[in-house]
Amino acid sequence: MPEFYRFWYVREGGGALKVDGREVEMKPGQLYLIPPNTFQSFAAEPHVTVSMYWCHFRASIGDAEMFDLLKLPLYVVPDQEERMVLLFEQLIEAYRSLRLTKELRTRAKLLEILAVFLEHGGINEATVREIEPFEKLDAVLKYIEEHLSERIAVEDLARLVYLHPNYFIGYFRNLMGHAPAQYVTMRRLERAKLLLELREELSITDIAQQVGMQGHYLSRMFRQYTGLTPSRYRQIYCDGAKGISHDDDEEDEEGSEDA
């Protein structure tokens, strides 16, 4: 029994797939999510060539398998065949790449395939919120949003869901895709973007205080996150709202921060 999930996207041919006693007829155009730790067998149709894309991955929340909690179907039928082929080809290309960003690109494409499956699998926000781990996490996400201007400790977040901090970090990462500290930083930067767009009277220092960051740290992280300094982002956003083009303006304004 495999210990990982598998995606199968059938291109040609078909046959009979059995998963823990459940049998389905595989056909072209179907995207399968085969769960781990299950008895599986596949028998192709006689004299028929079967062609498919496949990959495997792990996804767990603590001791529970993530997709078991979601009660997903065994397969869906995406409505854009060309898109699915492109996603799997890009996944393969990313996996074979020798670039430093190989892992990030591979994960990104896998998440896109997963998004397609979830979109066609009847999963929506209301369904997810009814699942206990996600329901418990709501209190954590709400706390983060309400305390972005303050120090947010992992211990305080873990206490909200009655978990040990060390266990909570993995629990949060599996659900949100980021460690708690990374998620908090991302939310602070998103809040900073909103303030830069809507509150022109606030200095970068004022905005940094409102998102719980030192001015110089906000400037550095904001540039890593957006590719622009906060001042530059504000200028481009405000001028864009006024219809002013910056196509030929590429100067570096690293030294223009007021924090």
CSV table of C-alpha atoms in Angstrom, one decimal, residues 12-112:
chain,number,residue,atom,x,y,z
A,12,GLU,CA,-5.8,7.6,-23.7
A,13,GLY,CA,-7.2,4.2,-23.0
A,14,GLY,CA,-8.8,3.0,-19.8
A,15,GLY,CA,-9.5,0.1,-17.6
A,16,ALA,CA,-10.8,-0.9,-14.2
A,17,LEU,CA,-9.4,0.7,-11.1
A,18,LYS,CA,-10.0,-0.7,-7.6
A,19,VAL,CA,-9.3,1.3,-4.5
A,20,ASP,CA,-10.2,-0.5,-1.2
A,21,GLY,CA,-12.9,-2.5,-2.9
A,22,ARG,CA,-14.4,0.3,-4.8
A,23,GLU,CA,-14.2,-0.2,-8.6
A,24,VAL,CA,-14.5,2.6,-11.1
A,25,GLU,CA,-14.0,2.6,-14.9
A,26,MET,CA,-11.1,4.8,-15.9
A,27,LYS,CA,-11.6,7.0,-19.0
A,28,PRO,CA,-9.7,9.7,-20.8
A,29,GLY,CA,-10.1,13.1,-19.3
A,30,GLN,CA,-10.5,11.9,-15.7
A,31,LEU,CA,-8.2,13.3,-13.0
A,32,TYR,CA,-7.8,10.9,-10.1
A,33,LEU,CA,-6.6,11.6,-6.6
A,34,ILE,CA,-5.7,8.2,-5.2
A,35,PRO,CA,-5.4,8.2,-1.4
A,36,PRO,CA,-2.5,6.6,0.5
A,37,ASN,CA,-2.6,3.4,2.6
A,38,THR,CA,-5.3,1.8,0.5
A,39,PHE,CA,-5.3,-1.5,-1.5
A,40,GLN,CA,-5.1,-0.5,-5.2
A,41,SER,CA,-5.2,-2.5,-8.4
A,42,PHE,CA,-5.6,-1.5,-12.1
A,43,ALA,CA,-6.5,-3.7,-15.1
A,44,ALA,CA,-6.2,-2.1,-18.5
A,45,GLU,CA,-8.7,-2.9,-21.3
A,46,PRO,CA,-7.4,-5.7,-23.6
A,47,HIS,CA,-5.3,-4.6,-26.6
A,48,VAL,CA,-5.6,-0.9,-25.5
A,49,THR,CA,-2.7,1.4,-24.8
A,50,VAL,CA,-3.1,3.4,-21.6
A,51,SER,CA,-1.5,6.8,-21.5
A,52,MET,CA,-1.6,9.0,-18.5
A,53,TYR,CA,0.3,11.7,-16.5
A,54,TRP,CA,1.0,10.9,-12.8
A,55,CYS,CA,2.8,12.2,-9.8
A,56,HIS,CA,2.8,11.5,-6.1
A,57,PHE,CA,3.0,13.6,-2.9
A,58,ARG,CA,2.2,13.7,0.8
A,59,ALA,CA,-0.3,15.9,2.6
A,60,SER,CA,-1.2,15.5,6.3
A,61,ILE,CA,-2.4,17.4,9.2
A,62,GLY,CA,-0.8,16.0,12.3
A,63,ASP,CA,-1.9,12.4,12.4
A,64,ALA,CA,-4.8,12.8,10.0
A,65,GLU,CA,-4.7,12.7,6.2
A,66,MET,CA,-5.7,16.0,4.9
A,67,PHE,CA,-7.9,14.8,2.0
A,68,ASP,CA,-9.6,12.2,4.2
A,69,LEU,CA,-11.0,15.1,6.2
A,70,LEU,CA,-12.3,16.8,3.0
A,71,LYS,CA,-14.2,13.7,1.9
A,72,LEU,CA,-13.1,14.1,-1.7
A,73,PRO,CA,-14.3,12.0,-4.7
A,74,LEU,CA,-11.9,9.6,-6.2
A,75,TYR,CA,-11.9,11.4,-9.5
A,76,VAL,CA,-13.1,14.6,-11.3
A,77,VAL,CA,-13.5,15.5,-14.9
A,78,PRO,CA,-11.8,18.9,-15.6
A,79,ASP,CA,-13.4,20.9,-18.4
A,80,GLN,CA,-10.1,22.1,-20.0
A,81,GLU,CA,-8.0,19.3,-21.3
A,82,GLU,CA,-5.3,21.6,-22.8
A,83,ARG,CA,-4.9,23.3,-19.4
A,84,MET,CA,-4.4,19.9,-17.6
A,85,VAL,CA,-1.8,18.8,-20.2
A,86,LEU,CA,0.0,22.0,-19.8
A,87,LEU,CA,0.0,21.8,-16.0
A,88,PHE,CA,1.5,18.3,-16.0
A,89,GLU,CA,4.1,19.2,-18.6
A,90,GLN,CA,5.1,22.2,-16.6
A,91,LEU,CA,5.2,20.1,-13.5
A,92,ILE,CA,7.6,17.6,-15.2
A,93,GLU,CA,9.7,20.5,-16.5
A,94,ALA,CA,10.0,22.0,-13.0
A,95,TYR,CA,10.8,18.6,-11.5
A,96,ARG,CA,13.6,18.0,-14.0
A,97,SER,CA,15.0,21.5,-13.7
A,98,LEU,CA,18.4,22.2,-12.1
A,99,ARG,CA,17.5,25.7,-11.0
A,100,LEU,CA,17.6,26.8,-7.4
A,101,THR,CA,13.9,27.4,-7.6
A,102,LYS,CA,13.1,23.8,-8.7
A,103,GLU,CA,11.3,22.9,-5.5
A,104,LEU,CA,9.2,26.0,-5.4
A,105,ARG,CA,8.2,25.7,-9.1
A,106,THR,CA,7.4,22.0,-8.7
A,107,ARG,CA,5.2,22.7,-5.6
A,108,ALA,CA,3.5,25.6,-7.4
A,109,LYS,CA,2.4,23.4,-10.3
A,110,LEU,CA,1.3,20.6,-8.0
A,111,LEU,CA,-0.9,23.1,-6.1
A,112,GLU,CA,-2.4,24.3,-9.4
